[in-house]
Coordinates of C-alpha atoms in Angstrom, one line a residue:
M153 CA -3.8 17.1 -18.9
S154 CA -0.5 15.8 -17.9
R155 CA 0.3 15.2 -14.2
R156 CA 2.9 17.4 -12.4
Y157 CA 2.3 16.4 -8.7
F158 CA 0.3 13.3 -8.5
G159 CA 1.8 9.9 -9.2
T160 CA 0.4 6.3 -8.8
D161 CA -0.1 6.9 -5.0
G162 CA -0.6 10.5 -4.3
I163 CA 2.2 13.1 -4.2
R164 CA 5.6 11.7 -3.1
G165 CA 9.2 13.0 -3.0
T166 CA 12.1 14.0 -0.9
A167 CA 10.8 15.9 2.2
N168 CA 11.5 19.8 2.0
R169 CA 12.2 19.5 -1.8
H170 CA 9.6 20.2 -4.6
P171 CA 7.1 18.8 -4.7
M172 CA 7.1 17.6 -1.0
T173 CA 7.4 21.1 0.5
A174 CA 5.5 23.0 3.0
E175 CA 4.3 25.5 0.4
V176 CA 2.9 22.7 -1.9
A177 CA 1.3 21.0 1.1
L178 CA -0.4 24.2 2.0
R179 CA -1.7 24.7 -1.4
V180 CA -2.8 21.1 -1.8
G181 CA -4.9 21.6 1.5
M182 CA -6.4 24.7 0.1
A183 CA -7.1 23.1 -3.3
A184 CA -8.6 19.9 -1.9
G185 CA -10.6 21.9 0.5
L186 CA -12.2 23.9 -2.3
V187 CA -12.8 20.8 -4.5
F188 CA -14.6 19.1 -1.7
N189 CA -16.7 22.1 -0.8
R190 CA -20.1 20.3 -1.4
G191 CA -22.6 22.7 0.5
S192 CA -23.2 25.1 3.2
Y193 CA -22.4 23.0 6.2
R194 CA -19.2 22.8 8.1
H195 CA -16.8 20.7 6.0
R196 CA -14.2 18.5 7.8
A197 CA -10.9 16.8 6.9
V198 CA -9.1 14.1 8.8
I199 CA -5.3 14.0 8.7
G200 CA -3.2 11.0 9.6
K201 CA 0.5 10.5 9.4
D202 CA 3.4 8.1 9.9
T203 CA 6.3 8.5 12.1
R204 CA 8.7 10.5 9.8
R205 CA 10.0 13.7 11.2
S206 CA 9.0 15.6 8.2
S207 CA 5.3 14.6 8.8
Y208 CA 5.0 17.2 11.3
M209 CA 6.0 19.9 8.7
I210 CA 3.5 18.6 6.1
E211 CA 0.8 18.1 8.7
N212 CA 0.9 21.7 9.9
A213 CA 1.1 23.1 6.2
M214 CA -1.9 21.1 5.4
V215 CA -3.9 22.2 8.5
A216 CA -3.2 25.8 7.4
G217 CA -4.5 25.1 3.9
F218 CA -7.6 23.4 4.8
T219 CA -8.6 25.9 7.6
A220 CA -7.8 28.7 5.0
A221 CA -10.4 27.1 2.8
G222 CA -13.0 26.9 5.6
V223 CA -12.5 23.3 6.4
D224 CA -12.3 21.9 9.9
V225 CA -9.5 19.4 10.7
F226 CA -9.4 16.4 12.9
L227 CA -5.8 15.5 13.7
L228 CA -5.4 11.7 14.1
G229 CA -1.8 11.4 14.8
P230 CA 0.3 8.4 13.7
M231 CA -2.2 5.9 12.2
P232 CA -2.2 3.3 9.5
T233 CA -3.4 4.2 6.1
P234 CA -6.4 1.9 6.0
A235 CA -7.3 3.4 9.5
V236 CA -7.3 6.8 8.0
A237 CA -9.5 5.5 5.1
M238 CA -11.9 4.0 7.5
L239 CA -12.1 7.1 9.9
T240 CA -12.8 9.3 6.8
R241 CA -16.0 7.5 6.5
S242 CA -16.6 6.9 10.1
L243 CA -16.2 10.6 11.1
R244 CA -18.3 11.8 8.1
A245 CA -15.4 13.7 6.8
D246 CA -15.3 15.2 3.2
I247 CA -11.7 14.2 2.7
G248 CA -9.0 12.1 4.3
V249 CA -5.3 12.7 4.3
M250 CA -2.5 10.2 5.0
I251 CA 1.0 11.8 5.1
S252 CA 3.4 9.1 4.4
A253 CA 5.9 7.8 1.8
S254 CA 5.0 4.2 2.7
H255 CA 7.9 1.9 2.2
N256 CA 10.4 4.6 1.1
P257 CA 13.3 5.8 3.4
F258 CA 12.6 8.3 6.0
E259 CA 14.0 11.2 3.8
D260 CA 11.0 11.0 1.7
N261 CA 7.3 11.8 2.4
G262 CA 4.0 11.8 0.6
I263 CA 0.4 12.9 0.6
K264 CA -2.3 10.3 0.0
L265 CA -5.8 11.7 -0.3
F266 CA -9.3 9.8 0.2
G267 CA -12.7 11.1 -0.7
P268 CA -15.6 10.8 1.7
D269 CA -16.3 7.3 0.7
G270 CA -12.8 6.3 1.9
Y271 CA -11.4 5.5 -1.4
K272 CA -8.5 7.1 -3.0
L273 CA -9.3 9.8 -5.3
S274 CA -10.0 9.3 -9.1
D275 CA -7.7 10.6 -11.8
D276 CA -10.2 13.3 -12.5
I277 CA -10.4 14.7 -9.0
E278 CA -6.6 14.7 -8.8
L279 CA -6.3 16.6 -12.0
R280 CA -8.9 19.1 -10.6
I281 CA -6.7 19.6 -7.6
E282 CA -3.5 19.9 -9.7
A283 CA -5.2 22.6 -11.7
L284 CA -5.9 24.6 -8.7
L285 CA -2.4 24.5 -7.4
E286 CA -1.4 26.7 -10.2
E287 CA -4.1 29.3 -9.7
D288 CA -4.5 32.3 -7.3
L289 CA -6.8 30.9 -4.8
T290 CA -7.0 33.9 -2.5
P291 CA -10.5 35.2 -3.7
R292 CA -12.0 31.9 -3.0
L293 CA -10.6 31.3 0.6
A294 CA -12.7 31.7 3.7
T295 CA -12.7 34.8 5.9
G296 CA -13.9 35.8 9.3
D297 CA -15.9 33.0 11.1
G298 CA -15.8 31.0 7.9
L299 CA -12.2 29.9 8.6
G300 CA -11.8 26.4 9.7
R301 CA -10.6 25.0 13.0
A302 CA -8.3 22.1 14.0
K303 CA -8.2 19.8 16.9
R304 CA -6.6 16.5 17.9
I305 CA -9.1 13.8 18.6
D306 CA -8.8 10.8 21.1
G307 CA -10.1 7.4 20.8
V308 CA -9.2 6.9 17.1
H309 CA -6.8 4.0 17.9
D310 CA -9.5 2.1 19.7
R311 CA -11.9 2.5 16.8
Y312 CA -9.4 0.9 14.4
I313 CA -8.4 -1.8 17.0
E314 CA -12.0 -2.9 17.2
A315 CA -12.7 -2.8 13.5
A316 CA -9.6 -5.0 12.8
K317 CA -10.7 -7.5 15.4
R318 CA -14.2 -7.6 14.0
T319 CA -12.9 -8.9 10.6
L320 CA -12.5 -12.4 12.4
P321 CA -15.1 -14.7 13.5
R322 CA -16.1 -14.0 17.1
E323 CA -15.0 -17.4 18.4
L324 CA -11.5 -17.3 16.8
S325 CA -8.7 -16.9 19.4
L326 CA -4.9 -16.7 18.8
E327 CA -4.3 -18.3 22.1
G328 CA -1.3 -20.4 22.0
V329 CA 0.1 -18.6 18.9
R330 CA 3.4 -16.9 19.1
V331 CA 3.4 -13.9 16.8
A332 CA 6.5 -11.8 15.8
I333 CA 5.3 -8.6 14.5
D334 CA 7.5 -5.9 12.8
C335 CA 5.9 -2.5 12.6
A336 CA 8.7 -1.0 10.6
N337 CA 8.9 1.8 13.2
G338 CA 6.0 3.3 11.5
A339 CA 2.4 4.1 11.7
A340 CA 1.2 0.8 13.1
Y341 CA 3.6 0.6 16.0
R342 CA 1.0 1.0 18.6
V343 CA -2.2 -0.5 17.1
A344 CA -0.9 -3.6 15.4
P345 CA 0.6 -5.3 18.4
E346 CA -2.4 -4.3 20.5
V347 CA -4.8 -6.0 18.1
L348 CA -2.8 -9.3 18.2
W349 CA -2.6 -9.3 21.9
E350 CA -6.1 -8.5 22.5
L351 CA -7.0 -11.6 20.2
G352 CA -5.0 -13.8 22.6
G353 CA -1.7 -14.1 20.8
E354 CA 1.7 -14.3 22.5
I355 CA 3.4 -11.2 21.0
V356 CA 7.0 -10.4 20.2
K357 CA 7.5 -6.9 18.9
L358 CA 9.9 -5.4 16.5
G359 CA 10.1 -2.0 14.9
V360 CA 8.0 -0.3 17.6
D361 CA 10.4 2.4 18.7
P362 CA 10.0 5.2 16.1
D363 CA 12.5 8.1 16.4
G364 CA 11.5 10.1 13.3
T365 CA 14.3 8.9 11.2
N366 CA 14.3 5.0 11.6
I367 CA 11.1 4.2 9.7
N368 CA 11.6 1.3 7.3
R369 CA 15.4 1.2 8.2
N370 CA 16.4 -2.4 8.3
C371 CA 12.9 -3.3 9.4
G372 CA 9.5 -4.0 8.0
S373 CA 8.1 -5.5 4.9
T374 CA 10.9 -4.1 2.7
S375 CA 13.7 -5.3 4.9
P376 CA 12.4 -8.5 6.7
G377 CA 15.8 -10.0 7.6
A378 CA 15.4 -8.9 11.3
L379 CA 12.0 -10.4 11.5
V380 CA 13.4 -13.7 9.9
E381 CA 15.9 -13.9 12.5
K382 CA 13.6 -13.2 15.4
V383 CA 11.1 -15.8 14.3
K384 CA 13.9 -18.4 14.4
E385 CA 15.3 -17.0 17.7
V386 CA 12.0 -17.2 19.6
R387 CA 10.5 -20.0 17.6
A388 CA 7.5 -18.1 16.5
D389 CA 4.6 -19.7 14.8
I390 CA 4.4 -16.7 12.4
G391 CA 6.1 -13.4 11.6
I392 CA 4.2 -10.4 10.2
A393 CA 6.1 -7.6 8.6
L394 CA 4.2 -4.3 7.8
D395 CA 5.6 -1.4 5.9
G396 CA 5.8 2.3 7.2
D397 CA 2.1 3.1 6.7
A398 CA 0.9 -0.5 7.3
D399 CA -1.0 -0.8 4.0
R400 CA 1.1 -3.9 2.9
V401 CA 2.3 -7.0 4.6
L402 CA 4.6 -9.9 4.3
I403 CA 4.5 -13.1 6.2
V404 CA 7.5 -15.2 7.5
D405 CA 6.7 -18.8 8.4
E406 CA 7.8 -20.9 11.2
R407 CA 10.9 -21.8 9.3
G408 CA 11.9 -18.2 8.7
E409 CA 11.0 -18.3 5.0
I410 CA 9.2 -15.3 3.5
V411 CA 5.6 -15.6 2.1
D412 CA 4.8 -12.9 -0.4
G413 CA 1.6 -11.1 -1.4
D414 CA 0.8 -13.6 -4.2
Q415 CA 0.9 -16.5 -1.9
L416 CA -1.3 -14.7 0.7
M417 CA -3.9 -13.9 -2.1
A418 CA -3.9 -17.5 -3.0
V419 CA -4.5 -18.6 0.6
I420 CA -7.4 -16.1 1.0
A421 CA -8.9 -16.7 -2.3
E422 CA -8.9 -20.5 -2.0
S423 CA -10.5 -20.3 1.6
W424 CA -13.0 -17.7 0.7
A425 CA -14.0 -19.7 -2.5
E426 CA -14.5 -22.9 -0.3
D427 CA -16.8 -20.8 2.0
G428 CA -18.7 -19.3 -0.8
R429 CA -17.5 -15.8 0.2
L430 CA -15.3 -15.1 -2.9
A431 CA -17.1 -12.7 -5.2
A432 CA -17.0 -12.5 -9.0
G433 CA -15.2 -15.9 -9.2
G434 CA -11.7 -14.7 -8.9
I435 CA -9.4 -12.0 -7.7
V436 CA -7.8 -8.8 -9.0
A437 CA -3.9 -8.5 -9.1
T438 CA -1.4 -6.5 -11.1
V439 CA 0.8 -7.3 -14.1
M440 CA 3.7 -8.0 -11.6
S441 CA 1.8 -11.0 -9.9
N442 CA 3.5 -14.4 -10.7
L443 CA 2.3 -16.6 -13.4
G444 CA 2.2 -19.4 -10.8
L445 CA -0.6 -17.6 -9.1
E446 CA -2.6 -17.4 -12.3
R447 CA -2.1 -21.1 -13.0
F448 CA -3.1 -22.0 -9.3
L449 CA -6.4 -20.1 -9.7
A450 CA -7.1 -21.5 -13.0
D451 CA -6.8 -25.1 -11.6
R452 CA -9.6 -24.1 -9.3
K453 CA -11.8 -22.6 -11.9
L454 CA -11.0 -19.1 -10.6
Q455 CA -9.8 -16.3 -12.6
L456 CA -7.0 -13.6 -12.3
A457 CA -8.0 -10.2 -13.5
R458 CA -4.7 -8.1 -14.1
T459 CA -4.2 -4.3 -13.8
A460 CA -1.6 -1.7 -14.0
V461 CA 0.7 -1.5 -11.1
G462 CA -0.7 0.4 -8.0
D463 CA -3.3 -0.7 -5.5
R464 CA -5.6 2.2 -6.7
Y465 CA -5.9 0.5 -10.1
V466 CA -6.6 -3.0 -8.3
V467 CA -9.3 -1.3 -6.2
E468 CA -10.9 0.5 -9.3
H469 CA -11.1 -2.8 -11.2
M470 CA -12.6 -4.5 -7.9
R471 CA -15.2 -1.8 -7.6
Q472 CA -16.2 -1.9 -11.3
H473 CA -16.5 -5.7 -11.6
G474 CA -17.6 -6.7 -8.1
Y475 CA -14.5 -8.5 -6.8
N476 CA -13.8 -8.6 -3.0
V477 CA -10.2 -9.9 -3.0
G478 CA -7.4 -8.1 -4.8
G479 CA -3.7 -7.0 -4.3
E480 CA -0.1 -6.9 -5.3
Q481 CA 2.8 -9.2 -5.0
S482 CA 4.6 -6.6 -2.7
G483 CA 1.9 -7.2 0.0
H484 CA -0.9 -4.8 -0.6
I485 CA -4.0 -6.9 0.1
V486 CA -7.4 -5.2 -0.5
L487 CA -10.3 -7.0 0.9
S488 CA -13.3 -4.9 0.2
D489 CA -15.6 -6.8 2.6
F490 CA -13.6 -4.9 5.4
G491 CA -12.1 -1.8 3.9
T492 CA -11.4 0.4 1.0
T493 CA -7.7 0.1 0.6
G494 CA -4.8 -2.2 1.4
D495 CA -4.6 -3.3 5.0
G496 CA -1.6 -5.2 6.1
L497 CA -2.9 -6.1 9.4
V498 CA -6.3 -7.3 8.4
A499 CA -4.8 -9.4 5.7
A500 CA -2.6 -11.0 8.2
L501 CA -5.5 -11.7 10.4
Q502 CA -7.4 -13.4 7.5
V503 CA -4.4 -15.6 6.9
L504 CA -4.1 -16.5 10.5
A505 CA -7.8 -17.4 10.4
V506 CA -7.0 -20.0 7.7
V507 CA -4.1 -21.3 9.7
K508 CA -6.2 -21.8 12.8
R509 CA -9.0 -23.4 10.9
K510 CA -6.9 -25.9 9.0
G511 CA -4.7 -26.7 12.0
G512 CA -1.4 -26.8 10.1
T513 CA 1.7 -24.7 10.2
V514 CA 2.1 -21.6 8.4
S515 CA 4.6 -23.1 6.0
E516 CA 2.0 -25.8 5.1
V517 CA -0.9 -23.6 4.8
C518 CA 0.7 -20.6 3.0
R519 CA 2.6 -22.3 0.2
R520 CA -0.2 -22.8 -2.2
F521 CA 1.8 -22.8 -5.5
E522 CA 5.2 -23.1 -6.9
P523 CA 6.2 -19.7 -8.3
V524 CA 7.4 -19.6 -11.9
P525 CA 10.9 -18.2 -12.1
Q526 CA 10.6 -14.4 -12.1
I527 CA 13.4 -11.9 -12.3
L528 CA 13.1 -8.1 -11.5
K529 CA 15.7 -5.5 -11.9
N530 CA 15.7 -1.8 -11.6
V531 CA 17.5 0.8 -13.7
R532 CA 17.8 4.2 -12.2
Y533 CA 18.0 7.1 -14.5
S534 CA 18.4 10.9 -14.0
D535 CA 16.5 12.3 -16.9
G536 CA 15.2 11.7 -20.3
E537 CA 13.2 8.8 -21.5
P538 CA 15.4 5.9 -22.0
L539 CA 12.3 3.7 -22.8
E540 CA 12.0 5.6 -25.9
R541 CA 15.4 4.8 -27.3
Q542 CA 15.5 2.4 -30.4
R543 CA 18.2 0.2 -28.9
V544 CA 15.9 -0.4 -25.8
Q545 CA 12.8 -0.9 -28.0
D546 CA 14.7 -3.5 -30.0
A547 CA 15.8 -5.4 -26.8
I548 CA 12.3 -5.6 -25.5
S549 CA 10.9 -6.8 -28.7
A550 CA 13.6 -9.5 -28.9
G551 CA 12.9 -10.4 -25.2
R552 CA 9.3 -10.9 -26.0
D553 CA 10.0 -13.2 -28.9
R554 CA 12.3 -15.3 -26.9
L555 CA 10.1 -15.7 -24.1
G556 CA 7.2 -16.7 -26.3
E557 CA 3.7 -17.6 -25.2
G558 CA 4.9 -19.4 -22.1
G559 CA 6.5 -16.3 -20.4
R560 CA 5.7 -12.7 -19.6
L561 CA 7.6 -9.5 -19.8
V562 CA 6.8 -6.3 -18.0
I563 CA 8.6 -3.2 -18.4
R564 CA 7.4 -0.1 -16.7
A565 CA 8.5 3.3 -15.1
S566 CA 8.0 3.5 -11.4
G567 CA 5.3 6.0 -10.3
T568 CA 7.2 7.0 -7.1
E569 CA 10.9 6.9 -8.1
P570 CA 13.1 7.6 -11.1
L571 CA 13.3 3.9 -11.9
I572 CA 12.6 1.6 -14.7
R573 CA 11.5 -1.7 -13.6
V574 CA 12.2 -4.9 -15.8
M575 CA 10.4 -8.1 -15.0
A576 CA 10.3 -11.3 -16.8
E577 CA 9.1 -14.7 -16.0
G578 CA 8.8 -18.1 -17.5
D579 CA 9.6 -21.8 -16.8
D580 CA 13.2 -21.6 -17.9
R581 CA 15.3 -19.4 -15.4
G582 CA 18.3 -19.2 -17.5
L583 CA 16.3 -17.8 -20.3
V584 CA 14.4 -15.4 -18.2
N585 CA 17.8 -14.1 -16.7
S586 CA 19.2 -13.7 -20.1
V587 CA 16.3 -11.7 -21.3
V588 CA 16.3 -9.4 -18.4
D589 CA 20.0 -8.9 -18.5
D590 CA 19.8 -7.8 -22.2
I591 CA 17.1 -5.3 -21.7
V592 CA 18.8 -4.0 -18.4
G593 CA 22.1 -3.5 -20.4
A594 CA 20.3 -1.6 -23.2
L595 CA 18.5 0.7 -20.6
R596 CA 21.7 1.4 -18.7
Q597 CA 23.5 2.5 -21.9
A598 CA 20.4 4.7 -22.8
A599 CA 20.4 6.2 -19.3
A600 CA 23.9 6.9 -19.2

């Protein structure tokens, strides 16, 4: 069965345009409520959201859908995605919802669903929900006292704050560490600075004044320029940039240079391996992670297992094969000892723990390998399937031949936007550039 609604990370699109409409959100609430009806007890859902104006619309529609299906709803308000996953389990909910388009601009929104175990839904369950979206659900909905109830609950921020702090050794303190934190005017604008302050850090805050339209705008992990300048201005020891729903992170070192997810995974993997904490002899990353990371791990007798792009695929592989560290170059870092999904704040805390233990600067500790030259370009298209054109196929085949065994070429359609991403890497930057340009040129002609 082909997908009509769910992409690589839930349902996402322009708010108030199909599929991200109140009507679809209502039906997703009803369908998910029916799918997770597992007995005669009172079922419950938890709903968190980011700070987009449209999140109110989607939230209210989903409340109507869940309560129509006989599900009680706990409303969390603005909360990071990993906090929603954690609270789904902690509150013994049957399903968790995060309303967010993550790093996308504020005009977009999305719906991410979690099962009672706090993990994102499997393809099978998503397809079952999709099938119900096309049916008349009226005969299966609740009536009378079977209807669900909704209420906002207090104290959820404190639960997540304490859970994040507990990921560090009890004796570790950030006293004397100046931390600049950029919360992207998003879901973590309250909890992330509070965690860092309670751990003893001197905190400089950015992106903590959401107005409904400024999420991810010139701030956060997808636009870290303001954080870079602030780190230099206040002479911070470290800068931490989260995205709109705080499931990804980038670090800025004391010199104002950006440290991506590949380097962060290298830091954590090496440290945990030294401590005997790294499971399965390696980590899990996607096809987009740099070849330099793979070589770094191999030098330490550690393996890199690669998956398709999307943190859900990383998590699936981790669960199937027993890994406890995984992530993406973009900054989704999944540490399964502590949570079920990417958690930008917790990943940053683990890096800070290594920095404190080693006693060096962030630039010294977090530059674990020299990245292989890697070029990524995007081609936007309006319709059709440009990847299927013969000219494009020929360009891709020629590019693979030119790169040879010492390089990598990854071509994929985005699961959240109408983009085709072209990535190549190899030791010869000029060759890599040429290969990418040839493929991009063929794609643009096909997309025209």
